[in-house]
Amino acid sequence: MTGLTLTSVLTLMAATAANAYTYPNIPTDKTTPTQTRLAFQELNAVSVAWNTYEKLEQSCVAYGTSPTSLTQRACSSDSSTYPTSRTWFNNVLLTGLAPATTYYYKIDSTNSTTNSFKSAHKPGDQSSFAVNAVIDMGVYGADGYTTTKKRDIPFVPPSLTHSTIDQLVQSADQYDFVVHPGDFAYADDWYLRPQNLLDGKDAYAAITELFFNQLSAVSAYKPYMASPGNHEAACKEVFYYQGACPLGQYNFTDYNARFGPTHPTTFGTASSEAAAQSNATAAQKLALPPFWYSYDYGMVHFVSLDTETDFPSAPDTANLGAGPYGRPAQQIDFLKADLASVDRTVTPWVVVLGHRPWYSTGGSDNICSECQTAFEDIFYQYGVDLFVAGHVHNLQRQQPTYKGTVDPAGLNNPKAPWHIVAGAAGNIEGLSSAGTIPAYNAFVDDSHNGYARLTFVDKNSLKVDMIHSTNGEILDSATLTKSHDQQFVRQTVSA
Ligand SMILES: *[C@@H]1O[C@H](CO)[C@@H](O)[C@H](O)[C@H]1NC(C)=O
Ligand SMILES: *[C@@H]1O[C@H](CO)[C@@H](O)[C@H](O)[C@H]1NC(C)=O
Ligand SMILES: *[C@@H]1O[C@H](CO)[C@@H](O)[C@H](O)[C@H]1NC(C)=O
């Protein structure tokens, strides 16, 4: 969400106080892994990434299927940083993984623990699984959402009790991995605490470290797939004199350093059809992680998009001076080639993740009409089943909708994509009120922190539950039924 006007920032700036940011302690053993995170980087391969308070000459991870016998080993000499970061970014790719198998891993350090994760279901595996969509999540604690505009989250630092992260930990046996299309940490909102105003550089770095340390309670155990949001773009949410934004805090610098080396291009296709293979080869060359990319998990093809840059009038390029990252039209060409490659006999479901919605309650401020112009016809043409967005800080379920018109089939085999908004994970900006409710909206909750759980029941049935972060309660539940009887979906777009 966008937030403050320049006037309100200047008002805040009038207030002065001692700095308030809290840097995490630097461990005595500077090889101690912090901010650990996993991602599905290739078919049969998971990346392990972490940060250290010194540059590593070589970083290695031991892994295996038994915690007491980590017989495999992978190493990398990639250890990089950026201006204003106190830490170095390290990553190693664990290859040769058997599908749907529990692996144990230990990052090389005198001060690391053995953790575990489950590898991806093989493309085409039709067994049921769930994935959580967690969006717009900020740091928890003194620099985060417990201090201002809190709703149902009690003040309980330094533990994470009752936060979204806590619920993701408590319910770990109920889902396989997490997708997070945009807005991590809210470090760029440092100015919302007047005490930070003279220390933006350090406040940003401190919040970033704190957040990704907190997140590692989830992301060190569950693959955590990122997409870009506006809070990754630049110092803060007002377009202002760039000189006040230190190098390293604009142009998606942290996002790119953190997720660029660990996210996939595409997984290729398991289809035996020549056209699918040539489209998949084209898509792989056009992908640009961590901005736009795709991967397969069992019966689902997931596509991550960049709703911030790299299409006509993209909002963060126009307003925050970020990007573009690809060649002109590269993202759009990627999306077409990637969707054209999807063989529904292998992956019946197609889910797209992107930060900004174009169907939302609350009026035009919440709607990305440029995104709609760029993406909606392509989604329709290739039969995207579900689009998951956030950006608006509440929970919304729309009817399947195309060009503003609700599909008359509703959730029973619609041609139009289904749209949800799940931006209520919790951050310093608070929740967004529902506001005006368009006819296509079927559910909105603007008073609870929460996220969406997508359960792929079988090739015809997808259940979406909105989960309350505080207690795991289901706030809303709906099931989409699709026949998926066409191998390659091509639908005619309307003018
Ligand atoms: C070891 O790691 C823990 C956190 O995982 C940290 O609190 C502690 O300070 C580290 N010990 C040393 C000697 O660096
Ligand atoms: C942002 O980064 C991209 C890719 O590195 C670069 O092409 C672009 O010029 C940068 N923009 C700014 C304003 O620095
Ligand atoms: C997919 O591949 C076919 C056959 O090579 C080609 O005709 C078509 O243009 C491709 N589609 C896209 C969107 O690239």
Coordinates of C-alpha atoms and ligand atoms in Angstrom, one line a residue:
M1 CA 0.0 0.0 0.0
T2 CA 1.1 3.5 -0.5
G3 CA 0.7 5.6 2.5
L4 CA 1.9 9.1 3.4
T5 CA 1.8 12.4 1.6
L6 CA 4.9 14.6 1.6
T7 CA 3.1 16.9 4.0
S8 CA 2.6 14.3 6.6
V9 CA 6.3 13.2 6.3
L10 CA 7.4 16.8 6.8
T11 CA 5.2 17.0 9.8
L12 CA 6.8 13.9 11.2
M13 CA 10.2 15.3 10.4
A14 CA 9.5 18.3 12.7
A15 CA 9.5 15.9 15.6
T16 CA 13.0 15.0 16.8
A17 CA 14.2 12.4 19.3
A18 CA 17.0 10.0 19.9
N19 CA 17.3 7.2 17.4
A20 CA 15.2 4.2 18.2
Y21 CA 16.3 1.5 15.8
T22 CA 17.6 -1.6 17.3
Y23 CA 20.3 -3.5 15.5
P24 CA 20.4 -7.3 16.1
N25 CA 23.6 -8.2 18.1
I26 CA 26.5 -9.3 15.9
P27 CA 27.4 -12.9 16.9
T28 CA 30.9 -13.4 18.2
D29 CA 31.3 -16.2 15.6
K30 CA 30.7 -14.2 12.5
T31 CA 30.2 -17.3 10.4
T32 CA 26.9 -17.9 12.3
P33 CA 24.1 -18.2 9.7
T34 CA 21.3 -15.6 10.0
Q35 CA 18.2 -14.8 7.9
T36 CA 18.2 -18.4 6.5
R37 CA 15.8 -19.0 3.6
L38 CA 15.1 -21.8 1.1
A39 CA 13.7 -21.6 -2.4
F40 CA 12.8 -24.0 -5.2
Q41 CA 15.5 -22.9 -7.6
E42 CA 15.5 -25.7 -10.2
L43 CA 13.7 -29.0 -10.8
N44 CA 15.0 -31.3 -8.1
A45 CA 17.1 -28.6 -6.5
V46 CA 16.6 -26.3 -3.5
S47 CA 18.7 -23.2 -2.7
V48 CA 19.8 -22.5 0.8
A49 CA 20.6 -18.9 1.4
W50 CA 21.7 -17.0 4.6
N51 CA 23.5 -13.9 5.7
T52 CA 26.7 -13.5 7.7
Y53 CA 28.4 -10.6 9.4
E54 CA 31.6 -11.3 7.4
K55 CA 32.4 -12.2 3.9
L56 CA 32.8 -16.0 3.4
E57 CA 35.6 -17.3 1.1
Q58 CA 33.6 -20.4 0.6
S59 CA 30.2 -21.4 1.9
C60 CA 29.0 -25.0 2.1
V61 CA 26.0 -27.0 3.2
A62 CA 25.9 -30.7 4.1
Y63 CA 22.6 -32.5 3.4
G64 CA 21.0 -35.9 3.3
T65 CA 17.8 -37.8 4.1
S66 CA 18.9 -38.6 7.7
P67 CA 19.8 -36.0 10.3
T68 CA 22.6 -38.1 11.5
S69 CA 24.0 -38.9 8.0
L70 CA 24.5 -35.7 5.9
T71 CA 26.3 -37.5 3.1
Q72 CA 26.0 -34.9 0.4
R73 CA 27.7 -31.6 0.2
A74 CA 27.4 -28.5 -1.9
C75 CA 29.5 -25.3 -1.9
S76 CA 29.7 -21.9 -3.5
S77 CA 32.1 -19.0 -3.4
D78 CA 29.3 -16.5 -3.9
S79 CA 29.3 -14.0 -0.9
S80 CA 28.2 -10.5 -1.8
T81 CA 26.9 -7.4 -0.1
Y82 CA 25.6 -3.9 -1.1
P83 CA 26.2 -0.4 0.3
T84 CA 24.4 0.2 3.7
S85 CA 24.1 -3.6 4.4
R86 CA 25.9 -4.9 7.4
T87 CA 25.7 -8.5 6.2
W88 CA 26.9 -10.6 3.3
F89 CA 24.5 -12.8 1.2
N90 CA 25.5 -16.4 0.8
N91 CA 23.8 -19.2 -1.2
V92 CA 24.3 -22.8 -2.1
L93 CA 22.3 -25.0 -4.4
L94 CA 21.4 -28.5 -3.1
T95 CA 20.9 -30.6 -6.3
G96 CA 19.9 -34.2 -7.1
L97 CA 17.0 -34.2 -4.7
A98 CA 14.4 -36.9 -4.8
P99 CA 10.8 -35.5 -5.1
A100 CA 8.5 -35.1 -2.0
T101 CA 11.3 -36.2 0.4
T102 CA 12.3 -34.8 3.7
Y103 CA 15.9 -33.6 3.7
Y104 CA 18.1 -32.4 6.5
Y105 CA 20.8 -29.8 6.0
K106 CA 23.5 -28.0 8.0
I107 CA 25.2 -24.9 6.9
D108 CA 29.0 -25.1 7.5
S109 CA 29.7 -23.1 10.7
T110 CA 30.9 -23.8 14.2
N111 CA 27.5 -22.2 15.3
S112 CA 24.8 -23.7 13.0
T113 CA 22.0 -26.2 13.6
T114 CA 20.6 -29.0 11.5
N115 CA 17.3 -28.0 9.9
S116 CA 14.9 -29.9 7.5
F117 CA 12.6 -29.3 4.5
K118 CA 10.5 -31.3 2.1
S119 CA 11.5 -31.2 -1.6
A120 CA 9.0 -30.4 -4.3
H121 CA 6.4 -32.8 -5.6
K122 CA 7.4 -34.0 -9.1
P123 CA 5.6 -32.1 -11.9
G124 CA 2.5 -34.2 -12.7
D125 CA 2.2 -35.7 -9.3
Q126 CA -1.5 -35.4 -8.6
S127 CA -1.4 -35.7 -4.8
S128 CA -3.0 -33.0 -2.6
F129 CA -1.0 -30.3 -0.9
A130 CA -1.4 -26.8 0.5
V131 CA 0.6 -23.6 0.1
N132 CA 0.2 -20.4 2.1
A133 CA 0.0 -17.0 0.4
V134 CA 1.5 -14.5 2.9
I135 CA 1.6 -10.9 1.7
D136 CA 2.5 -7.4 3.0
M137 CA 4.3 -8.7 6.1
G138 CA 6.4 -6.3 8.2
V139 CA 8.8 -6.8 11.1
Y140 CA 7.3 -7.8 14.4
G141 CA 8.2 -6.0 17.6
A142 CA 9.2 -2.4 18.5
D143 CA 9.9 -1.4 15.0
G144 CA 6.8 -3.1 13.6
Y145 CA 3.1 -3.4 13.6
T146 CA 2.6 -4.1 17.3
T147 CA 3.2 -0.5 18.1
T148 CA 0.9 1.5 15.9
K149 CA -2.6 0.8 14.5
K150 CA -2.6 -2.7 15.9
R151 CA -5.9 -4.5 15.7
D152 CA -6.1 -7.9 17.2
I153 CA -2.4 -8.6 17.8
P154 CA -1.5 -8.0 21.5
F155 CA 1.8 -6.4 22.5
V156 CA 4.1 -9.3 23.2
P157 CA 7.7 -8.7 22.2
P158 CA 10.3 -10.1 22.1
S159 CA 8.6 -13.4 21.4
L160 CA 6.5 -13.7 18.2
T161 CA 3.4 -15.0 19.9
H162 CA 0.2 -14.4 17.9
S163 CA 1.9 -13.0 14.9
T164 CA 1.5 -14.3 11.4
I165 CA 5.0 -15.8 11.6
D166 CA 4.0 -17.6 14.8
Q167 CA 0.9 -19.1 13.1
L168 CA 3.0 -20.2 10.2
V169 CA 5.3 -22.0 12.6
Q170 CA 2.4 -23.5 14.7
S171 CA 0.7 -24.8 11.6
A172 CA 3.8 -26.2 9.9
D173 CA 2.3 -29.6 9.3
Q174 CA -0.6 -28.1 7.3
Y175 CA 1.2 -26.7 4.3
D176 CA 4.2 -27.4 2.1
F177 CA 5.7 -24.0 1.3
V178 CA 5.0 -20.2 1.2
V179 CA 4.5 -17.7 -1.6
H180 CA 5.0 -14.1 -0.7
P181 CA 4.2 -11.8 -3.6
G182 CA 5.5 -8.6 -2.3
D183 CA 6.2 -6.2 0.6
F184 CA 8.6 -7.6 3.0
A185 CA 9.8 -6.0 6.3
Y186 CA 8.6 -2.5 5.6
A187 CA 12.1 -1.2 6.3
D188 CA 11.4 1.7 3.9
D189 CA 8.8 2.8 6.4
W190 CA 11.5 3.7 9.0
Y191 CA 10.3 7.3 8.9
L192 CA 6.9 6.3 10.5
R193 CA 8.8 6.3 13.8
P194 CA 9.9 9.9 14.3
Q195 CA 12.9 8.7 16.4
N196 CA 14.4 7.2 13.2
L197 CA 14.3 10.3 11.1
L198 CA 17.9 11.2 11.5
D199 CA 19.0 7.6 11.1
G200 CA 17.2 6.3 8.1
K201 CA 20.3 4.4 6.8
D202 CA 20.7 2.4 10.0
A203 CA 17.0 2.1 10.7
Y204 CA 16.4 0.5 7.2
A205 CA 19.3 -2.0 7.7
A206 CA 18.2 -2.8 11.3
I207 CA 14.6 -3.5 10.3
T208 CA 15.7 -5.6 7.4
E209 CA 18.0 -7.7 9.5
L210 CA 15.3 -8.1 12.2
F211 CA 12.6 -9.1 9.8
F212 CA 14.6 -11.7 7.9
N213 CA 15.8 -13.1 11.2
Q214 CA 12.2 -13.4 12.4
L215 CA 11.1 -14.9 9.1
S216 CA 13.8 -17.6 9.3
A217 CA 11.6 -19.4 11.8
V218 CA 9.6 -20.3 8.7
S219 CA 11.9 -19.8 5.7
A220 CA 14.7 -22.1 7.1
Y221 CA 12.2 -25.0 7.0
K222 CA 9.7 -24.1 4.2
P223 CA 10.7 -23.0 0.7
Y224 CA 9.8 -19.3 0.6
M225 CA 9.0 -17.9 -2.9
A226 CA 9.2 -14.2 -3.3
S227 CA 7.8 -11.7 -5.8
P228 CA 8.5 -7.9 -5.8
G229 CA 6.3 -5.4 -4.1
N230 CA 6.4 -1.6 -3.9
H231 CA 8.1 -1.7 -0.5
E232 CA 11.1 -3.3 -2.1
A233 CA 11.4 -0.5 -4.6
A234 CA 12.9 2.4 -2.9
C235 CA 13.7 4.1 0.5
K236 CA 10.1 5.1 1.1
E237 CA 6.7 5.6 -0.3
V238 CA 7.0 9.2 -1.3
F239 CA 8.7 10.3 -4.4
Y240 CA 11.3 12.7 -3.0
Y241 CA 14.8 13.9 -3.5
Q242 CA 16.9 10.7 -4.3
G243 CA 20.0 12.1 -2.5
A244 CA 18.2 11.5 0.8
C245 CA 17.8 7.8 -0.1
P246 CA 21.2 6.1 0.6
L247 CA 22.7 3.9 -2.1
G248 CA 21.5 0.4 -1.4
Q249 CA 18.0 1.5 -0.5
Y250 CA 16.5 2.1 -3.9
N251 CA 16.0 0.3 -7.1
F252 CA 15.1 -3.1 -5.4
T253 CA 18.7 -3.4 -4.2
D254 CA 18.0 -5.6 -1.1
Y255 CA 15.3 -7.7 -2.9
N256 CA 17.7 -8.3 -5.8
A257 CA 20.7 -9.2 -3.7
R258 CA 18.6 -11.5 -1.4
F259 CA 16.4 -13.4 -3.9
G260 CA 18.1 -12.9 -7.3
P261 CA 20.7 -15.7 -6.8
T262 CA 18.2 -18.1 -5.3
H263 CA 15.0 -18.0 -7.4
P264 CA 14.3 -20.1 -10.5
T265 CA 14.0 -19.1 -14.1
T266 CA 11.6 -21.9 -15.1
F267 CA 11.6 -25.6 -14.6
G268 CA 11.1 -26.5 -18.3
T269 CA 8.2 -28.7 -19.2
A270 CA 7.5 -32.4 -18.7
S271 CA 5.1 -32.3 -21.7
S272 CA 5.9 -34.5 -24.7
E273 CA 4.3 -32.0 -27.1
A274 CA 6.8 -30.2 -29.3
A275 CA 5.0 -26.8 -29.1
A276 CA 5.0 -26.9 -25.4
Q277 CA 8.7 -27.7 -25.4
S278 CA 9.5 -24.8 -27.7
N279 CA 7.4 -22.4 -25.7
A280 CA 9.0 -23.6 -22.5
T281 CA 12.5 -23.1 -24.0
A282 CA 11.5 -19.5 -25.0
A283 CA 10.1 -18.8 -21.5
Q284 CA 13.2 -20.0 -19.8
K285 CA 15.3 -17.5 -21.8
L286 CA 12.9 -14.7 -21.1
A287 CA 12.5 -15.3 -17.3
L288 CA 14.2 -12.8 -15.0
P289 CA 14.3 -13.9 -11.4
P290 CA 13.5 -12.7 -8.8
F291 CA 11.2 -10.4 -10.9
W292 CA 9.4 -12.8 -13.2
Y293 CA 9.8 -16.6 -13.2
S294 CA 7.9 -19.9 -12.9
Y295 CA 8.1 -23.3 -11.3
D296 CA 6.1 -26.5 -11.0
Y297 CA 4.9 -28.2 -7.9
G298 CA 2.9 -31.4 -8.4
M299 CA -0.3 -30.6 -10.3
V300 CA 0.3 -26.8 -10.2
H301 CA 2.3 -24.5 -12.5
F302 CA 3.1 -21.3 -10.5
V303 CA 4.0 -18.0 -12.2
S304 CA 5.5 -15.0 -10.3
L305 CA 5.0 -11.6 -11.9
D306 CA 6.4 -8.2 -11.3
T307 CA 3.5 -5.7 -11.0
E308 CA 6.0 -2.9 -10.1
T309 CA 8.1 -2.4 -13.2
D310 CA 8.6 -3.7 -16.8
F311 CA 5.3 -3.0 -18.5
P312 CA 3.7 0.2 -19.9
S313 CA 3.2 2.8 -17.1
A314 CA 4.4 0.3 -14.5
P315 CA 3.8 2.1 -11.1
D316 CA 7.3 1.8 -9.4
T317 CA 9.1 3.0 -12.5
A318 CA 6.7 5.9 -12.9
N319 CA 6.6 6.9 -9.2
L320 CA 9.7 5.5 -7.5
G321 CA 12.3 5.5 -10.3
A322 CA 12.9 1.8 -10.1
G323 CA 13.9 -0.5 -13.0
P324 CA 13.2 -1.4 -15.7
Y325 CA 15.1 -4.7 -15.4
G326 CA 14.4 -6.5 -18.7
R327 CA 14.3 -5.5 -22.3
P328 CA 11.2 -3.8 -23.5
A329 CA 8.3 -6.3 -23.4
Q330 CA 10.5 -9.0 -22.0
Q331 CA 8.1 -9.7 -19.0
I332 CA 5.0 -9.8 -21.3
D333 CA 6.7 -12.1 -23.8
F334 CA 7.8 -14.3 -20.9
L335 CA 4.3 -14.5 -19.6
K336 CA 2.9 -15.5 -23.0
A337 CA 5.5 -18.1 -23.7
D338 CA 5.4 -19.5 -20.2
L339 CA 1.6 -19.9 -20.2
A340 CA 1.6 -21.2 -23.7
S341 CA 3.9 -24.0 -22.5
V342 CA 1.6 -25.3 -19.9
D343 CA 0.3 -28.8 -20.6
R344 CA -2.7 -29.4 -18.4
T345 CA -2.3 -33.1 -18.6
V346 CA 0.9 -32.6 -16.5
T347 CA -0.1 -29.5 -14.4
P348 CA -3.8 -29.0 -14.5
W349 CA -3.7 -25.9 -12.3
V350 CA -2.1 -22.5 -13.2
V351 CA -1.7 -20.0 -10.5
V352 CA -0.2 -16.5 -10.9
L353 CA 1.2 -14.5 -8.0
G354 CA 1.7 -10.7 -8.2
H355 CA 1.7 -7.9 -5.8
R356 CA -1.0 -5.5 -7.0
P357 CA -4.6 -6.4 -7.8
W358 CA -6.9 -4.9 -10.3
Y359 CA -10.0 -6.2 -8.6
S360 CA -10.3 -4.9 -5.1
T361 CA -12.7 -3.2 -2.7
G362 CA -11.9 0.4 -1.7
G363 CA -11.9 2.2 -5.0
S364 CA -9.4 3.3 -7.6
D365 CA -6.5 3.8 -5.1
N366 CA -6.4 0.1 -4.6
I367 CA -6.6 -0.9 -8.2
C368 CA -3.7 -1.3 -10.6
S369 CA -5.4 -0.5 -13.9
E370 CA -2.0 -0.5 -15.7
C371 CA -1.5 -4.1 -14.5
Q372 CA -5.0 -5.0 -15.8
T373 CA -4.1 -3.5 -19.2
A374 CA -0.8 -5.4 -19.3
F375 CA -1.9 -8.8 -18.0
E376 CA -5.6 -9.5 -17.9
D377 CA -6.1 -10.6 -21.5
I378 CA -3.1 -12.9 -21.3
F379 CA -4.5 -14.6 -18.2
Y380 CA -7.8 -15.1 -19.9
Q381 CA -6.4 -16.4 -23.1
Y382 CA -4.4 -19.1 -21.4
G383 CA -6.9 -20.0 -18.8
V384 CA -5.2 -18.9 -15.6
D385 CA -7.2 -20.4 -12.8
L386 CA -6.3 -18.1 -9.9
F387 CA -4.5 -14.8 -9.4
V388 CA -3.2 -14.1 -5.9
A389 CA -2.4 -10.5 -5.0
G390 CA -1.9 -8.4 -1.9
H391 CA -1.0 -4.7 -1.6
V392 CA -4.4 -3.8 -0.1
H393 CA -4.1 -4.7 3.6
N394 CA -7.1 -6.9 4.1
L395 CA -8.5 -10.3 2.9
Q396 CA -10.8 -10.4 -0.1
R397 CA -12.3 -13.0 -2.3
Q398 CA -13.7 -11.9 -5.7
Q399 CA -15.9 -13.9 -8.1
P400 CA -14.1 -15.2 -11.2
T401 CA -14.1 -12.0 -13.2
Y402 CA -12.9 -10.8 -16.7
K403 CA -13.0 -7.1 -17.9
G404 CA -15.1 -6.2 -14.8
T405 CA -17.8 -8.8 -15.6
V406 CA -18.4 -11.7 -13.2
D407 CA -18.3 -15.0 -15.0
P408 CA -21.8 -16.4 -14.9
A409 CA -20.5 -19.9 -14.0
G410 CA -19.3 -18.5 -10.7
L411 CA -16.9 -21.0 -9.1
N412 CA -18.3 -23.9 -11.1
N413 CA -15.9 -24.2 -14.1
P414 CA -15.6 -20.5 -15.0
K415 CA -13.6 -19.3 -18.0
A416 CA -12.4 -16.2 -16.2
P417 CA -9.6 -16.3 -13.6
W418 CA -10.5 -16.3 -9.9
H419 CA -9.0 -13.3 -8.0
I420 CA -8.1 -13.0 -4.3
V421 CA -6.3 -10.4 -2.2
A422 CA -4.5 -11.5 0.9
G423 CA -2.6 -8.5 2.1
A424 CA -3.4 -8.8 5.8
A425 CA -0.2 -10.5 7.2
G426 CA 0.5 -7.4 9.3
N427 CA 2.8 -4.4 9.1
I428 CA 3.4 -1.0 10.6
E429 CA 0.9 0.6 8.2
G430 CA -2.0 -1.4 9.7
L431 CA -5.0 -2.8 8.0
S432 CA -6.9 -1.2 5.1
S433 CA -10.7 -0.6 5.6
A434 CA -12.9 -2.4 3.0
G435 CA -14.3 0.8 1.7
T436 CA -16.6 0.6 -1.3
I437 CA -17.5 -2.9 -2.3
P438 CA -17.9 -3.7 -6.0
A439 CA -20.4 -6.2 -7.3
Y440 CA -17.7 -8.8 -8.1
N441 CA -16.6 -9.0 -4.4
A442 CA -17.8 -12.1 -2.6
F443 CA -16.0 -11.7 0.8
V444 CA -14.0 -9.0 2.6
D445 CA -12.5 -9.0 6.1
D446 CA -10.7 -5.8 7.2
S447 CA -10.4 -6.4 10.9
H448 CA -8.1 -9.4 11.2
N449 CA -4.4 -10.1 10.4
G450 CA -4.3 -13.2 8.2
Y451 CA -3.2 -14.9 5.0
A452 CA -4.6 -17.3 2.4
R453 CA -4.1 -21.1 2.4
L454 CA -4.5 -22.7 -1.1
T455 CA -5.3 -26.4 -0.9
F456 CA -5.0 -28.2 -4.2
V457 CA -7.4 -31.1 -3.4
D458 CA -7.1 -32.8 -6.8
K459 CA -7.0 -31.9 -10.5
N460 CA -10.5 -30.5 -10.4
S461 CA -10.8 -28.9 -7.0
L462 CA -9.0 -25.9 -5.3
K463 CA -10.0 -24.7 -1.9
V464 CA -9.0 -21.2 -0.6
D465 CA -9.2 -20.6 3.1
M466 CA -8.5 -17.2 4.7
I467 CA -6.7 -17.9 8.0
H468 CA -6.7 -15.7 11.0
S469 CA -3.1 -15.2 12.2
T470 CA -3.9 -15.0 15.9
N471 CA -5.6 -18.4 16.3
G472 CA -5.6 -20.2 13.0
E473 CA -9.4 -19.8 12.7
I474 CA -10.8 -20.0 9.1
L475 CA -12.4 -16.7 8.3
D476 CA -13.7 -17.7 4.9
S477 CA -13.6 -20.8 2.7
A478 CA -14.5 -21.3 -0.9
T479 CA -13.7 -24.0 -3.5
L480 CA -13.1 -23.5 -7.2
T481 CA -14.1 -26.4 -9.5
K482 CA -12.4 -26.7 -12.9
S483 CA -12.9 -29.5 -15.5
H484 CA -9.3 -29.0 -16.9
D485 CA -10.3 -31.1 -19.9
Q486 CA -8.3 -29.2 -22.5
Q487 CA -4.6 -30.0 -22.8
F488 CA -3.7 -26.5 -23.9
V489 CA -6.1 -23.8 -23.0
R490 CA -6.7 -21.0 -25.6
Q491 CA -9.7 -18.8 -25.1
T492 CA -10.7 -15.8 -27.3
V493 CA -10.3 -12.5 -25.6
S494 CA -13.0 -9.9 -25.9
A495 CA -12.4 -6.4 -27.3
Ligands
LIG1 C1 25.5 -18.7 17.9 O1 24.2 -18.4 17.3 C2 23.2 -17.9 18.1 C3 22.0 -17.7 17.3 O2 21.7 -18.8 16.5 C4 23.7 -16.6 18.7 O3 22.7 -16.1 19.6 C5 25.0 -16.8 19.4 O4 25.5 -15.5 19.8 C6 26.0 -17.4 18.5 N1 27.2 -17.7 19.2 C7 28.4 -17.2 18.9 C8 29.6 -17.6 19.7 O5 28.6 -16.4 18.0
LIG2 C1 18.0 0.1 -11.6 O1 18.6 -1.1 -11.9 C2 18.5 -1.5 -13.2 C3 19.1 -2.8 -13.4 O2 20.4 -2.9 -12.8 C4 19.2 -0.4 -14.1 O3 19.1 -0.8 -15.4 C5 18.5 0.9 -13.9 O4 19.2 1.9 -14.6 C6 18.6 1.3 -12.4 N1 17.9 2.5 -12.1 C7 18.3 3.5 -11.3 C8 17.5 4.7 -11.2 O5 19.4 3.4 -10.8
LIG3 C1 4.4 -21.5 -28.8 O1 5.1 -22.3 -29.8 C2 4.4 -22.4 -31.0 C3 5.1 -23.5 -31.8 O2 6.5 -23.3 -31.9 C4 4.5 -21.1 -31.7 O3 3.7 -21.1 -32.9 C5 3.8 -20.0 -30.8 O4 3.9 -18.8 -31.3 C6 4.4 -20.1 -29.4 N1 3.6 -19.2 -28.5 C7 4.2 -18.2 -27.8 C8 3.2 -17.4 -27.0 O5 5.4 -18.0 -27.8

